Structure formats: structure tokens, C-alpha cells
Amino acid sequence: MKTIDKYSHFLFTLPALLLYSLFFIYPMINGFLYSLTDWDGLSTDKQFVGFTNYWKLVQDDRIVDSLGFTFKYALALVIATVILALVIALLLNRIRRFQSFFRTSYFFPAVLSMITVGLIWNQLFAHAIPDIGKAIGSEMLSRNLLSDPNWVFYGILFVSLWQGLAIPILLFLAALQSVPKDLLEAASLDGASLFQRFRSVVMPFLIPVLNMIVILTAKSGLTAFDYIVAMTGGGPGRMTESVGLLVYNFAFQEFKFSYASALAMVIFVIIGIISIVQIRSLSRYEVNA
Amino acid sequence: MANDKKLSGLSMALLTAGLVIVFLPLYLTLITAFKTSKESARDFFSFPSELYWGNFLEVVGSNNFVQFFMNSIVITAVSIVLITLIVPLTAYAISRNMNKWYYKTLFVLFIVGIIIPFQVIMLPVTKLMTQLDLLNRPGLILLYVTYALTQGVFLYVGYIKTSIPKELEEAAYVDGCSKFRTYRSIIFPLLNPLTATIIIINAFWIWNDFLLPLLILNKSEAMWTLPLFQYNFKSQYTFNYNLAFASFVLTIVPIMLVFMVFQKQIIAGLTGGAVKS
């Protein structure tokens, strides 16, 4: 009994070790190896081609465009999320009554699946918004904005925010509520204006959460897939083909499996850098909390 | 003071306006699901003149909707059970042996997993699952359990380190308890608060996930989950979008009910999980 128990802790980790090695580490390594070949994903024949795929990546306009769209989208998403979530959290923090009702209501979109949200808005953009446009005589709104090259970006951004604001709002609100009341009162007695109070008293309490939100949102923006698939499929043309979608398309629609693997490695490096920043800010957050 | 009151009133007005943006699409989804296509074409925004259930009947009747729903339930439930069995157990062993290289390495590997975007492994994993003949529900469940390990172990190790003192189990060992029994009857119950969070985060992720089912189950319709059905159903409603809205309502209602019952825990779990991951 005693001797068996000596290995218990090791046995505790065994299922996780097996699962993780087989379904995570092994594919990880394979992904990198695939990226060094010319494999199409189906044939039994594959050649080692070194870093050729990576060189091709840099010269591929479709990838450059896709990265451009993805960065622009992620950046806009981060900026809009931070500003709007903060404003809504400040408003929520102000009100005296119904606060929990509003909190719950603003949170609700977070529990829905992104694919459903995307498909709902896809339908509303096709049927509801043009009706509103016609009713108010706005020519711009009378079209399906998702098939309009000038507006599709904002259409997707709007839907991402509709759902994506939910959690940042609550994170900001929790941070706002951690600001000691007497500190605010003291500042107010000293004659600090609303803005001054926000900048000097409230802001320091928001910084850690702000870091979190920026990184989480950037990550979700850079890996966008569900909304795009549900709303535009990457169109019109290839305007909204995010890198997440591009990896999928290359690998499973166009049979450039090794090429897609190389692109995935590039995403890994980009997100890896962002995540290292995340872990850093996380450890800082834990010291402060 | 009067200023404060004015601000509070203004905030309330703005928030109410925002609420319209949150709920209008959901309201439109609901009313359109209950209208015939003729009525919607006449006026998209009007309240249905009568509750027309035909759309729902058609969505449920012409598809294996019940099957998809059950697939989602079973996949989520089985994954969650396995996650609660494996993840805290692993994390417990790691956190009690941090001074040994094996456990330390394992821990670092899990943490690194948090950083790696799914796109990186999605291609080789799909190939692997094909080779192993695991393009099916059990295969998908194995993947969910695996990918829940990264964040889960990280959260549990942190929690055990700060809130489960070693003295507790040492007393149990003196009484002759095996390590597993000690874990099961002393440690695991103490982890309940975090386990609730872990269950919520993972249940929502698995229930709502689209990409993994798309990769693993898309080829066999009988195995579809609700998000996958939702996506594939797109081709069926090109000419009758009322059906689409009925299918949206059918997928939203279950989650809405769950949300209404457990809203406090869900909000705390999902926001807490976001901060900690």
C-alpha cells in the first residue's frame, strides 16, 4: 500500500500528461514540421522545402491584405472597447437605482455563441436595417452594409462590440467600485473637478484592468473567425478575410496545408508576444490586488 | 448634490438608450420567429398579429434539431465531468510537488499552452484526429478536456497555493489515508468555489464553440452541435428568413433560462475567468 502510494501524485497527472502530449504538444511540433514541407494535406507525398513557405508568405498580397485587415480590426476593436466599456461602466457606477438590472442586461450578450450572434446580425443587416434606412430616407442605410465595401468593416466592428463589451464593462465597473469612497470625497472637498478626480483618483485603480482588457480584446480581434464566417464569409471580395479565416481557407478549401501551417506559426509569434505582455501585466495586477 | 442627481438622471437616460441597442436585435429575433414570411415582408418591425408556430415546427421537424440539441448537451456535460475529474487532480499533484522537475516542467507546459492561439494547432490536430479515427463526439470531448487543462491548471495551482494549507493533508496521512482519498474527501471539496468558476467558463465555451465542432464533426450531420447546425442551416433559409430567426430563438432560449437561474454565478465566473486567464 505504502509503496503504491508513493507514485500517487504521478498517477494523478498521468491522464493530463497523456492528453496534453498527444493532442497539444505533438500537434504543435507537427504544425511546425508541416510548415517546412510542401504538403497539400491529402497526398501521401511531401517534400521538405525548408523555409520556402515563409518566404512566399511575405510576398503574398492576399496575406498582406489579410494581416492589414486583421490588425486594423483588432486595433479598432481595442480602442472602441476600452472607450465604450469605460463610459458605460462609469454610467453604471453613477446610477442609484436598478444598477443590478442594468448590469445583468448589459452582460447578457456575453452568454450567446458568437456564431449565433453573427448570424442574427447577418439577417438584421439584410432585412431590418435597410427597412429603417428607407423609413428615415437614408440612402446609406437602405443597403446591406455587409455587402458594401465601404461599410462592411464597421458592420463587423459594431457586432463585435455589441457582444464584446459585456465582460469589459463589468471588469471596469468592479474596478470603479474598488475605489475608496473617502478618497473621492477628500478630493472633492479639496475642490477637484469631476475630470480631475477621475484622472488622479480613479485612473490608478483602473490601470490593471485596462491592461487586461486591452490584451484580451487584442487577442480576440487578432484571431477573429466566428463573426466573419457568420456575417461575410470574408467578403465582399476578400475584404474581410481575417488571418484566422485565411488559415482555415488555405488548409481546408484550397489545400495549401503546409502554407497555412506557416501562416499559423506567424500568428503564434504575434500572439505570443502579446501574451507575454499579458502575463507580465497579470503578475503586476496580482501584486496590486 | 443637485449636480450629482442630474448626473445620475442623465446616466440613467443614456443607459436606457444603450439597453435598446442590446435588446432590440433580440426582440426582433423573437417577433420575426413568430411571423409568417408574408407578414415579415409587409412589416419587419410590427408585433406579430398572431403567434405563428409554423417556423419552429419546420425547424424542429425538417432537421434533427433534437439530436443536435442532445449532442450539445452530451458533449458539454461529459466534457465538464471529465474536466472536473482531471484538471483539479492534476493541479493538486503539481502544486504539492513544485520542487520536482517533472511537475515543474508540466506546469510550465500548461502555462505555455495559454499563450498558443488555436489556429496554430488546429491543422495538425485535425489531421491527427483523422488518422486516429476520432472525427466524432468522443474525439471532440477529448480535445475539450485537453484544452481546458491550460487555463484550468493555472487557476487551480494558484488557488491551492494560496488557500489550501498543507497541514490539512498531513493530518490525514497520519491517520493512514491514501493520497487519493485525502484528495477526494479533503482537498476536492475545499476547491468548490473555484470548481464552480471552472465549470461555468468551460460549459459556456464548449456549448458555444463553433470552430472545433466545425473541424471535427462537420462531415457527419448526426453528430452536429447546435452552433454547427446553426451555421449549416444558413443554406436552408435563403428564401425564408423567418426560419432562421426561429432557429436563433431555439438556440438562445435554453441558454437564457440557464442565465436567468444562475446569473450571479455566471457573471462572477465569466468575468473572473477573463481576469485570471
Short mmCIF file of N, CA and C in Angstrom, two decimals, chain A residues 1 5 8-10 12-13 16-17 19-20 22-28 30-31 34 39 41 88 91-92 94-98 101-102 104-109 111-113 115-116 119-124 127-128 131-132 158 162 167 170-171 212 216 219 223 225-226 229-230 244 247-248 251-252 257 260-261 264-265 268 271-272 275 278 282 285, chain B residues 4 7-8 11-12 14-16 18-19 21-23 25-26 28-29 44-45 86 89-90 92-93 96-97 102-103 106 109-110 113-117 119-129 142-143 145-147 149-150 154 178-180 204 208 210-211 214-215 227 230-231 234 237 241 245 248 251-252 255-256 259 263 266-267 270-271 274-275 277:
data_model
loop_
_atom_site.label_atom_id
_atom_site.label_comp_id
_atom_site.label_asym_id
_atom_site.label_seq_id
_atom_site.Cartn_x
_atom_site.Cartn_y
_atom_site.Cartn_z
N MET A 1 0.83 -1.20 0.00
CA MET A 1 0.00 0.00 0.00
C MET A 1 0.87 1.25 0.00
N ASP A 5 1.38 4.11 -2.96
CA ASP A 5 1.01 5.49 -2.69
C ASP A 5 2.13 6.48 -3.00
N SER A 8 1.43 7.97 -6.25
CA SER A 8 0.07 8.50 -6.47
C SER A 8 0.06 9.84 -7.17
N HIS A 9 0.90 10.76 -6.70
CA HIS A 9 0.87 12.09 -7.31
C HIS A 9 1.22 12.03 -8.78
N PHE A 10 2.16 11.15 -9.11
CA PHE A 10 2.48 10.99 -10.52
C PHE A 10 1.27 10.45 -11.28
N PHE A 12 -1.77 10.87 -10.58
CA PHE A 12 -2.77 11.94 -10.69
C PHE A 12 -2.58 12.75 -11.98
N THR A 13 -1.30 12.91 -12.35
CA THR A 13 -1.03 13.75 -13.52
C THR A 13 -1.03 12.96 -14.82
N ALA A 16 -3.72 13.72 -17.64
CA ALA A 16 -3.47 15.03 -18.24
C ALA A 16 -2.22 14.99 -19.10
N LEU A 17 -1.20 14.30 -18.62
CA LEU A 17 0.06 14.21 -19.38
C LEU A 17 -0.18 13.55 -20.73
N LEU A 19 -3.09 13.18 -22.42
CA LEU A 19 -3.94 14.02 -23.29
C LEU A 19 -3.14 15.17 -23.87
N TYR A 20 -2.41 15.82 -23.00
CA TYR A 20 -1.72 17.04 -23.43
C TYR A 20 -0.61 16.73 -24.42
N LEU A 22 -0.46 14.13 -26.45
CA LEU A 22 -1.00 13.65 -27.72
C LEU A 22 -1.73 14.73 -28.49
N PHE A 23 -2.57 15.53 -27.80
CA PHE A 23 -3.45 16.46 -28.51
C PHE A 23 -2.96 17.90 -28.50
N PHE A 24 -1.83 18.14 -27.86
CA PHE A 24 -1.35 19.51 -27.86
C PHE A 24 0.11 19.60 -28.30
N ILE A 25 0.98 18.93 -27.54
CA ILE A 25 2.41 19.10 -27.82
C ILE A 25 2.79 18.46 -29.15
N TYR A 26 2.31 17.24 -29.36
CA TYR A 26 2.62 16.55 -30.61
C TYR A 26 2.12 17.33 -31.83
N PRO A 27 0.85 17.79 -31.84
CA PRO A 27 0.40 18.59 -32.97
C PRO A 27 1.18 19.90 -33.14
N MET A 28 1.53 20.51 -32.02
CA MET A 28 2.34 21.73 -32.06
C MET A 28 3.61 21.51 -32.89
N ASN A 30 4.26 19.00 -34.87
CA ASN A 30 3.88 18.65 -36.23
C ASN A 30 3.55 19.87 -37.08
N GLY A 31 2.86 20.82 -36.47
CA GLY A 31 2.49 22.03 -37.20
C GLY A 31 3.72 22.74 -37.74
N TYR A 34 5.15 20.56 -40.57
CA TYR A 34 4.35 20.72 -41.81
C TYR A 34 4.73 22.00 -42.53
N TRP A 39 3.44 20.01 -48.35
CA TRP A 39 2.29 19.11 -48.27
C TRP A 39 0.98 19.84 -48.56
N GLY A 41 -1.88 18.41 -47.68
CA GLY A 41 -2.80 17.98 -46.63
C GLY A 41 -3.45 16.65 -46.94
N ILE A 88 -19.60 53.23 -20.35
CA ILE A 88 -20.80 52.55 -19.82
C ILE A 88 -20.59 52.18 -18.35
N LEU A 91 -21.14 55.21 -16.27
CA LEU A 91 -22.57 55.50 -16.16
C LEU A 91 -23.22 54.54 -15.15
N LEU A 92 -22.86 53.26 -15.28
CA LEU A 92 -23.45 52.27 -14.36
C LEU A 92 -23.08 52.57 -12.91
N ARG A 94 -22.67 55.41 -11.68
CA ARG A 94 -23.32 56.65 -11.26
C ARG A 94 -24.74 56.43 -10.71
N ILE A 95 -25.43 55.52 -11.39
CA ILE A 95 -26.86 55.44 -11.09
C ILE A 95 -27.11 54.84 -9.71
N ARG A 96 -28.22 55.28 -9.13
CA ARG A 96 -28.53 54.85 -7.76
C ARG A 96 -29.43 53.63 -7.77
N ARG A 97 -30.36 53.62 -8.74
CA ARG A 97 -31.35 52.55 -8.74
C ARG A 97 -31.17 51.64 -9.96
N PHE A 98 -31.69 50.46 -9.88
CA PHE A 98 -31.68 49.49 -10.98
C PHE A 98 -30.27 49.11 -11.43
N PHE A 101 -29.98 45.49 -12.32
CA PHE A 101 -30.76 45.18 -13.53
C PHE A 101 -29.96 45.56 -14.78
N PHE A 102 -29.43 46.77 -14.79
CA PHE A 102 -28.66 47.22 -15.96
C PHE A 102 -27.41 46.37 -16.15
N THR A 104 -26.86 43.27 -15.31
CA THR A 104 -27.22 41.96 -15.86
C THR A 104 -27.58 42.08 -17.33
N SER A 105 -28.34 43.14 -17.67
CA SER A 105 -28.79 43.29 -19.05
C SER A 105 -27.62 43.51 -19.99
N TYR A 106 -26.70 44.38 -19.58
CA TYR A 106 -25.55 44.64 -20.45
C TYR A 106 -24.66 43.41 -20.57
N PHE A 107 -24.72 42.56 -19.58
CA PHE A 107 -23.88 41.36 -19.63
C PHE A 107 -24.44 40.29 -20.54
N PHE A 108 -25.76 40.29 -20.70
CA PHE A 108 -26.41 39.16 -21.36
C PHE A 108 -25.78 38.71 -22.69
N PRO A 109 -25.43 39.62 -23.61
CA PRO A 109 -24.87 39.14 -24.89
C PRO A 109 -23.66 38.22 -24.72
N VAL A 111 -23.27 35.64 -23.02
CA VAL A 111 -23.52 34.20 -22.90
C VAL A 111 -23.93 33.55 -24.22
N LEU A 112 -24.16 34.35 -25.25
CA LEU A 112 -24.59 33.78 -26.53
C LEU A 112 -23.38 33.33 -27.34
N SER A 113 -23.62 32.39 -28.25
CA SER A 113 -22.48 31.95 -29.06
C SER A 113 -22.23 32.97 -30.17
N ILE A 115 -21.29 32.58 -33.13
CA ILE A 115 -21.82 32.22 -34.44
C ILE A 115 -23.30 32.62 -34.53
N THR A 116 -24.05 32.41 -33.44
CA THR A 116 -25.46 32.80 -33.45
C THR A 116 -25.58 34.32 -33.54
N LEU A 119 -24.85 35.40 -37.03
CA LEU A 119 -25.92 35.07 -37.99
C LEU A 119 -27.14 35.95 -37.78
N ILE A 120 -27.46 36.26 -36.52
CA ILE A 120 -28.59 37.15 -36.26
C ILE A 120 -28.35 38.50 -36.93
N TRP A 121 -27.18 39.04 -36.70
CA TRP A 121 -26.89 40.35 -37.29
C TRP A 121 -26.78 40.27 -38.80
N ASN A 122 -26.31 39.17 -39.30
CA ASN A 122 -26.26 38.98 -40.74
C ASN A 122 -27.67 39.15 -41.32
N GLN A 123 -28.65 38.55 -40.64
CA GLN A 123 -30.04 38.69 -41.09
C GLN A 123 -30.57 40.10 -40.87
N LEU A 124 -30.23 40.70 -39.73
CA LEU A 124 -30.73 42.06 -39.47
C LEU A 124 -30.13 43.05 -40.46
N HIS A 127 -32.20 42.50 -43.64
CA HIS A 127 -33.65 42.75 -43.70
C HIS A 127 -34.11 43.93 -42.85
N ALA A 128 -33.55 44.09 -41.65
CA ALA A 128 -34.09 45.11 -40.76
C ALA A 128 -33.51 46.49 -41.02
N ASP A 131 -34.69 48.45 -44.00
CA ASP A 131 -36.04 48.96 -43.76
C ASP A 131 -36.00 50.27 -42.98
N ILE A 132 -35.15 50.29 -41.95
CA ILE A 132 -35.01 51.53 -41.18
C ILE A 132 -34.50 52.63 -42.09
N PHE A 158 -19.17 46.75 -35.28
CA PHE A 158 -20.35 47.02 -34.45
C PHE A 158 -20.83 45.74 -33.77
N TRP A 162 -21.10 44.81 -29.89
CA TRP A 162 -22.41 44.51 -29.29
C TRP A 162 -22.26 43.38 -28.28
N ILE A 167 -18.17 41.83 -21.05
CA ILE A 167 -17.25 41.50 -19.96
C ILE A 167 -16.37 42.70 -19.58
N LEU A 170 -18.13 44.99 -17.12
CA LEU A 170 -18.17 44.51 -15.74
C LEU A 170 -16.80 44.58 -15.06
N LEU A 171 -15.75 44.35 -15.84
CA LEU A 171 -14.41 44.45 -15.25
C LEU A 171 -14.12 45.89 -14.83
N MET A 212 -5.56 44.28 -18.83
CA MET A 212 -6.22 43.01 -19.12
C MET A 212 -7.13 43.12 -20.33
N LEU A 216 -6.82 41.05 -23.77
CA LEU A 216 -7.86 40.07 -24.13
C LEU A 216 -8.54 40.45 -25.44
N LYS A 219 -6.30 39.97 -28.48
CA LYS A 219 -6.22 38.56 -28.81
C LYS A 219 -7.46 38.11 -29.58
N THR A 223 -7.56 36.89 -33.66
CA THR A 223 -7.92 35.53 -34.05
C THR A 223 -9.36 35.44 -34.55
N PHE A 225 -12.74 34.81 -36.11
CA PHE A 225 -13.14 33.77 -37.06
C PHE A 225 -14.67 33.67 -37.15
N ASP A 226 -15.31 33.42 -36.00
CA ASP A 226 -16.75 33.12 -35.99
C ASP A 226 -17.60 34.24 -36.62
N VAL A 229 -17.06 34.46 -40.42
CA VAL A 229 -17.70 33.35 -41.13
C VAL A 229 -19.21 33.56 -41.18
N ALA A 230 -19.77 33.99 -40.06
CA ALA A 230 -21.23 34.12 -39.98
C ALA A 230 -21.75 35.32 -40.76
N GLY A 244 -7.38 34.45 -39.21
CA GLY A 244 -7.98 33.22 -38.69
C GLY A 244 -8.73 32.47 -39.77
N VAL A 247 -6.22 31.06 -42.59
CA VAL A 247 -5.59 29.78 -42.25
C VAL A 247 -6.55 28.64 -42.59
N TYR A 248 -7.78 28.82 -42.18
CA TYR A 248 -8.80 27.79 -42.44
C TYR A 248 -9.00 27.58 -43.94
N ALA A 251 -6.02 25.87 -45.67
CA ALA A 251 -5.83 24.46 -45.32
C ALA A 251 -6.95 23.58 -45.85
N PHE A 252 -8.21 24.03 -45.70
CA PHE A 252 -9.31 23.11 -45.96
C PHE A 252 -10.10 23.41 -47.23
N PHE A 257 -1.92 23.12 -47.36
CA PHE A 257 -1.84 22.80 -45.94
C PHE A 257 -0.55 23.31 -45.29
N ALA A 260 -0.56 27.07 -45.03
CA ALA A 260 -1.42 27.51 -43.93
C ALA A 260 -0.71 27.31 -42.59
N SER A 261 0.04 26.21 -42.47
CA SER A 261 0.77 25.96 -41.23
C SER A 261 1.80 27.05 -40.97
N ALA A 264 0.05 30.01 -39.70
CA ALA A 264 -0.34 29.81 -38.30
C ALA A 264 0.84 30.08 -37.37
N MET A 265 2.03 29.67 -37.79
CA MET A 265 3.23 29.93 -36.97
C MET A 265 3.46 31.43 -36.81
N PHE A 268 1.17 32.68 -34.30
CA PHE A 268 1.65 32.26 -32.99
C PHE A 268 2.68 33.25 -32.45
N ILE A 271 0.91 36.56 -31.47
CA ILE A 271 0.12 36.46 -30.25
C ILE A 271 1.00 36.10 -29.06
N GLY A 272 2.05 35.34 -29.32
CA GLY A 272 2.99 35.02 -28.26
C GLY A 272 3.55 36.28 -27.62
N SER A 275 0.92 37.90 -25.58
CA SER A 275 0.61 37.16 -24.35
C SER A 275 1.69 37.31 -23.30
N GLN A 278 0.81 40.12 -21.64
CA GLN A 278 -0.34 39.83 -20.77
C GLN A 278 0.10 39.23 -19.44
N LEU A 282 -0.30 40.70 -15.84
CA LEU A 282 -1.07 39.90 -14.89
C LEU A 282 -0.35 39.81 -13.55
N TYR A 285 -0.71 42.88 -11.80
CA TYR A 285 -2.08 43.01 -11.29
C TYR A 285 -2.22 42.30 -9.96
N ASP B 4 -25.08 66.03 -8.68
CA ASP B 4 -24.99 64.57 -8.61
C ASP B 4 -26.27 63.92 -9.10
N LEU B 7 -26.59 64.20 -12.83
CA LEU B 7 -25.72 63.23 -13.49
C LEU B 7 -26.31 61.83 -13.45
N SER B 8 -26.88 61.51 -12.30
CA SER B 8 -27.48 60.19 -12.16
C SER B 8 -28.64 60.02 -13.13
N SER B 11 -27.23 59.68 -16.65
CA SER B 11 -26.66 58.34 -16.81
C SER B 11 -27.76 57.33 -17.09
N MET B 12 -28.83 57.45 -16.33
CA MET B 12 -29.94 56.53 -16.48
C MET B 12 -30.50 56.61 -17.89
N LEU B 14 -28.99 57.62 -20.67
CA LEU B 14 -28.04 57.07 -21.64
C LEU B 14 -28.01 55.54 -21.58
N LEU B 15 -28.05 55.05 -20.36
CA LEU B 15 -28.00 53.59 -20.20
C LEU B 15 -29.25 52.94 -20.79
N THR B 16 -30.37 53.61 -20.63
CA THR B 16 -31.61 53.06 -21.19
C THR B 16 -31.52 53.03 -22.71
N GLY B 18 -28.80 52.70 -24.39
CA GLY B 18 -27.91 51.59 -24.70
C GLY B 18 -28.62 50.25 -24.61
N LEU B 19 -29.52 50.17 -23.65
CA LEU B 19 -30.27 48.94 -23.45
C LEU B 19 -31.10 48.60 -24.68
N ILE B 21 -30.23 49.21 -27.71
CA ILE B 21 -29.32 48.60 -28.68
C ILE B 21 -29.05 47.15 -28.32
N VAL B 22 -28.96 46.85 -27.02
CA VAL B 22 -28.71 45.47 -26.61
C VAL B 22 -29.92 44.59 -26.92
N PHE B 23 -31.11 45.10 -26.62
CA PHE B 23 -32.27 44.20 -26.69
C PHE B 23 -33.07 44.27 -27.99
N PRO B 25 -32.16 43.89 -31.15
CA PRO B 25 -31.95 42.72 -32.03
C PRO B 25 -32.58 41.44 -31.49
N LEU B 26 -32.54 41.29 -30.16
CA LEU B 26 -33.12 40.08 -29.59
C LEU B 26 -34.64 40.11 -29.71
N LEU B 28 -36.32 41.73 -32.06
CA LEU B 28 -36.64 41.49 -33.47
C LEU B 28 -36.51 40.01 -33.82
N THR B 29 -35.52 39.37 -33.24
CA THR B 29 -35.35 37.93 -33.47
C THR B 29 -36.60 37.18 -33.02
N PHE B 44 -41.39 44.47 -41.12
CA PHE B 44 -40.42 43.70 -40.34
C PHE B 44 -40.55 43.98 -38.85
N PHE B 45 -40.96 45.21 -38.53
CA PHE B 45 -40.88 45.65 -37.13
C PHE B 45 -42.15 45.49 -36.32
N ILE B 86 -10.30 15.58 -13.92
CA ILE B 86 -8.87 15.56 -14.27
C ILE B 86 -8.13 16.85 -13.89
N LEU B 89 -7.27 17.48 -10.11
CA LEU B 89 -6.39 16.40 -9.66
C LEU B 89 -4.95 16.66 -10.12
N THR B 90 -4.83 17.00 -11.40
CA THR B 90 -3.52 17.32 -11.96
C THR B 90 -2.90 18.52 -11.24
N TYR B 92 -3.51 19.70 -8.35
CA TYR B 92 -3.17 19.41 -6.96
C TYR B 92 -1.81 18.71 -6.88
N ALA B 93 -1.62 17.69 -7.72
CA ALA B 93 -0.34 16.99 -7.73
C ALA B 93 0.80 17.94 -8.06
N ARG B 96 1.67 20.40 -5.16
CA ARG B 96 2.32 19.83 -3.97
C ARG B 96 3.74 19.33 -4.27
N ASN B 97 4.15 19.41 -5.55
CA ASN B 97 5.47 18.88 -5.91
C ASN B 97 6.26 19.86 -6.77
N TYR B 102 9.83 17.22 -12.82
CA TYR B 102 8.75 16.72 -13.66
C TYR B 102 7.50 17.60 -13.54
N TYR B 103 7.12 17.89 -12.31
CA TYR B 103 5.90 18.66 -12.09
C TYR B 103 6.06 20.10 -12.55
N LEU B 106 5.84 20.18 -16.32
CA LEU B 106 4.45 20.01 -16.71
C LEU B 106 3.69 21.33 -16.55
N LEU B 109 4.60 23.78 -19.19
CA LEU B 109 3.99 23.41 -20.48
C LEU B 109 2.52 23.84 -20.55
N PHE B 110 1.81 23.66 -19.43
CA PHE B 110 0.40 24.08 -19.42
C PHE B 110 0.28 25.60 -19.57
N GLY B 113 0.73 26.73 -22.95
CA GLY B 113 -0.48 26.45 -23.73
C GLY B 113 -1.47 27.59 -23.74
N ILE B 114 -1.49 28.38 -22.67
CA ILE B 114 -2.43 29.51 -22.62
C ILE B 114 -2.11 30.50 -23.74
N ILE B 115 -0.82 30.63 -24.01
CA ILE B 115 -0.38 31.64 -24.97
C ILE B 115 -0.68 31.24 -26.41
N ILE B 116 -0.68 29.93 -26.67
CA ILE B 116 -0.72 29.49 -28.05
C ILE B 116 -2.12 29.60 -28.65
N PRO B 117 -2.26 30.37 -29.72
CA PRO B 117 -3.58 30.51 -30.32
C PRO B 117 -4.01 29.21 -31.00
N GLN B 119 -5.35 28.54 -33.73
CA GLN B 119 -5.01 28.40 -35.16
C GLN B 119 -3.73 27.61 -35.38
N VAL B 120 -2.81 27.70 -34.41
CA VAL B 120 -1.52 27.05 -34.58
C VAL B 120 -1.64 25.54 -34.59
N ILE B 121 -2.49 25.00 -33.70
CA ILE B 121 -2.59 23.54 -33.66
C ILE B 121 -3.78 23.00 -34.42
N MET B 122 -4.65 23.89 -34.90
CA MET B 122 -5.89 23.36 -35.47
C MET B 122 -5.67 22.49 -36.71
N LEU B 123 -4.67 22.81 -37.52
CA LEU B 123 -4.45 21.99 -38.71
C LEU B 123 -3.87 20.62 -38.35
N PRO B 124 -2.74 20.59 -37.63
CA PRO B 124 -2.20 19.25 -37.28
C PRO B 124 -3.16 18.43 -36.42
N VAL B 125 -3.94 19.09 -35.55
CA VAL B 125 -4.87 18.32 -34.72
C VAL B 125 -5.95 17.68 -35.58
N THR B 126 -6.43 18.41 -36.56
CA THR B 126 -7.45 17.83 -37.43
C THR B 126 -6.89 16.62 -38.18
N LYS B 127 -5.65 16.73 -38.65
CA LYS B 127 -5.01 15.59 -39.31
C LYS B 127 -4.90 14.41 -38.37
N LEU B 128 -4.43 14.72 -37.14
CA LEU B 128 -4.25 13.67 -36.15
C LEU B 128 -5.56 12.96 -35.85
N MET B 129 -6.62 13.73 -35.66
CA MET B 129 -7.92 13.15 -35.33
C MET B 129 -8.42 12.27 -36.48
N LEU B 142 -12.44 14.71 -26.00
CA LEU B 142 -11.03 14.61 -25.60
C LEU B 142 -10.30 15.93 -25.83
N LEU B 143 -10.61 16.58 -26.95
CA LEU B 143 -9.95 17.85 -27.24
C LEU B 143 -10.37 18.93 -26.23
N VAL B 145 -11.32 18.51 -23.16
CA VAL B 145 -10.69 18.25 -21.87
C VAL B 145 -9.22 18.69 -21.92
N THR B 146 -8.56 18.37 -23.03
CA THR B 146 -7.16 18.75 -23.16
C THR B 146 -6.98 20.26 -23.11
N TYR B 147 -7.82 20.98 -23.87
CA TYR B 147 -7.61 22.43 -23.95
C TYR B 147 -8.11 23.15 -22.70
N LEU B 149 -7.23 22.13 -19.86
CA LEU B 149 -6.15 21.95 -18.90
C LEU B 149 -5.31 23.21 -18.70
N THR B 150 -5.06 23.92 -19.80
CA THR B 150 -4.08 25.02 -19.71
C THR B 150 -4.51 26.07 -18.69
N PHE B 154 -3.63 26.28 -14.36
CA PHE B 154 -3.08 27.55 -13.91
C PHE B 154 -3.92 28.14 -12.76
N SER B 178 -4.96 7.26 2.19
CA SER B 178 -4.14 7.27 0.99
C SER B 178 -4.19 8.66 0.38
N LYS B 179 -3.25 8.92 -0.56
CA LYS B 179 -3.22 10.24 -1.17
C LYS B 179 -4.50 10.53 -1.96
N PHE B 180 -4.99 9.49 -2.62
CA PHE B 180 -6.20 9.74 -3.40
C PHE B 180 -7.40 10.03 -2.51
N PHE B 204 -19.71 27.29 -20.89
CA PHE B 204 -20.08 28.27 -21.91
C PHE B 204 -19.20 28.16 -23.13
N ASN B 208 -20.92 26.98 -26.68
CA ASN B 208 -20.97 27.99 -27.74
C ASN B 208 -19.91 27.82 -28.81
N PHE B 210 -17.66 26.99 -31.91
CA PHE B 210 -18.01 26.71 -33.30
C PHE B 210 -16.86 26.07 -34.07
N LEU B 211 -15.65 26.58 -33.84
CA LEU B 211 -14.52 26.16 -34.67
C LEU B 211 -14.16 24.67 -34.50
N LEU B 214 -16.68 22.43 -36.03
CA LEU B 214 -16.58 22.56 -37.49
C LEU B 214 -15.46 21.67 -38.03
N LEU B 215 -14.34 21.63 -37.30
CA LEU B 215 -13.21 20.84 -37.76
C LEU B 215 -13.44 19.35 -37.56
N PRO B 227 -24.30 25.08 -32.44
CA PRO B 227 -23.66 26.12 -33.25
C PRO B 227 -23.36 25.64 -34.67
N GLN B 230 -26.56 25.60 -36.54
CA GLN B 230 -26.91 26.99 -36.80
C GLN B 230 -26.20 27.50 -38.06
N TYR B 231 -24.94 27.16 -38.14
CA TYR B 231 -24.15 27.60 -39.28
C TYR B 231 -24.58 26.90 -40.57
N LYS B 234 -27.82 27.81 -42.51
CA LYS B 234 -27.81 29.01 -43.34
C LYS B 234 -28.29 28.74 -44.76
N TYR B 237 -32.28 28.65 -45.36
CA TYR B 237 -33.24 29.73 -45.18
C TYR B 237 -33.02 30.90 -46.12
N TYR B 241 -36.36 33.74 -44.31
CA TYR B 241 -35.53 34.07 -43.16
C TYR B 241 -36.25 33.93 -41.84
N PHE B 245 -34.72 32.94 -37.93
CA PHE B 245 -34.97 33.55 -36.62
C PHE B 245 -35.57 32.54 -35.65
N PHE B 248 -32.74 30.71 -34.31
CA PHE B 248 -31.99 31.51 -33.33
C PHE B 248 -32.68 31.45 -31.97
N THR B 251 -32.08 28.27 -30.13
CA THR B 251 -30.77 28.09 -29.50
C THR B 251 -30.54 29.08 -28.36
N ILE B 252 -31.21 30.23 -28.42
CA ILE B 252 -30.99 31.22 -27.37
C ILE B 252 -31.76 30.88 -26.10
N ILE B 255 -30.12 28.80 -23.22
CA ILE B 255 -29.02 29.48 -22.53
C ILE B 255 -29.56 30.65 -21.71
N MET B 256 -30.63 31.25 -22.20
CA MET B 256 -31.24 32.36 -21.49
C MET B 256 -31.84 31.87 -20.17
N PHE B 259 -29.12 31.23 -17.81
CA PHE B 259 -28.59 32.52 -17.35
C PHE B 259 -29.49 33.13 -16.28
N GLN B 263 -27.64 33.65 -12.85
CA GLN B 263 -26.96 34.84 -13.36
C GLN B 263 -25.81 35.31 -12.48
N ILE B 266 -22.85 33.04 -12.95
CA ILE B 266 -22.34 33.12 -14.32
C ILE B 266 -21.55 34.40 -14.54
N ILE B 267 -22.12 35.51 -14.09
CA ILE B 267 -21.43 36.79 -14.26
C ILE B 267 -20.09 36.76 -13.52
N LEU B 270 -17.64 34.16 -15.41
CA LEU B 270 -17.11 34.56 -16.71
C LEU B 270 -16.21 35.79 -16.60
N THR B 271 -16.58 36.75 -15.76
CA THR B 271 -15.69 37.92 -15.64
C THR B 271 -14.44 37.54 -14.87
N ALA B 274 -12.06 35.73 -17.05
CA ALA B 274 -11.39 36.61 -18.01
C ALA B 274 -10.21 37.31 -17.36
N VAL B 275 -10.38 37.73 -16.12
CA VAL B 275 -9.28 38.41 -15.45
C VAL B 275 -8.12 37.47 -15.24
N SER B 277 -7.32 34.58 -16.71
CA SER B 277 -6.71 33.75 -17.76
C SER B 277 -5.60 34.48 -18.49
#
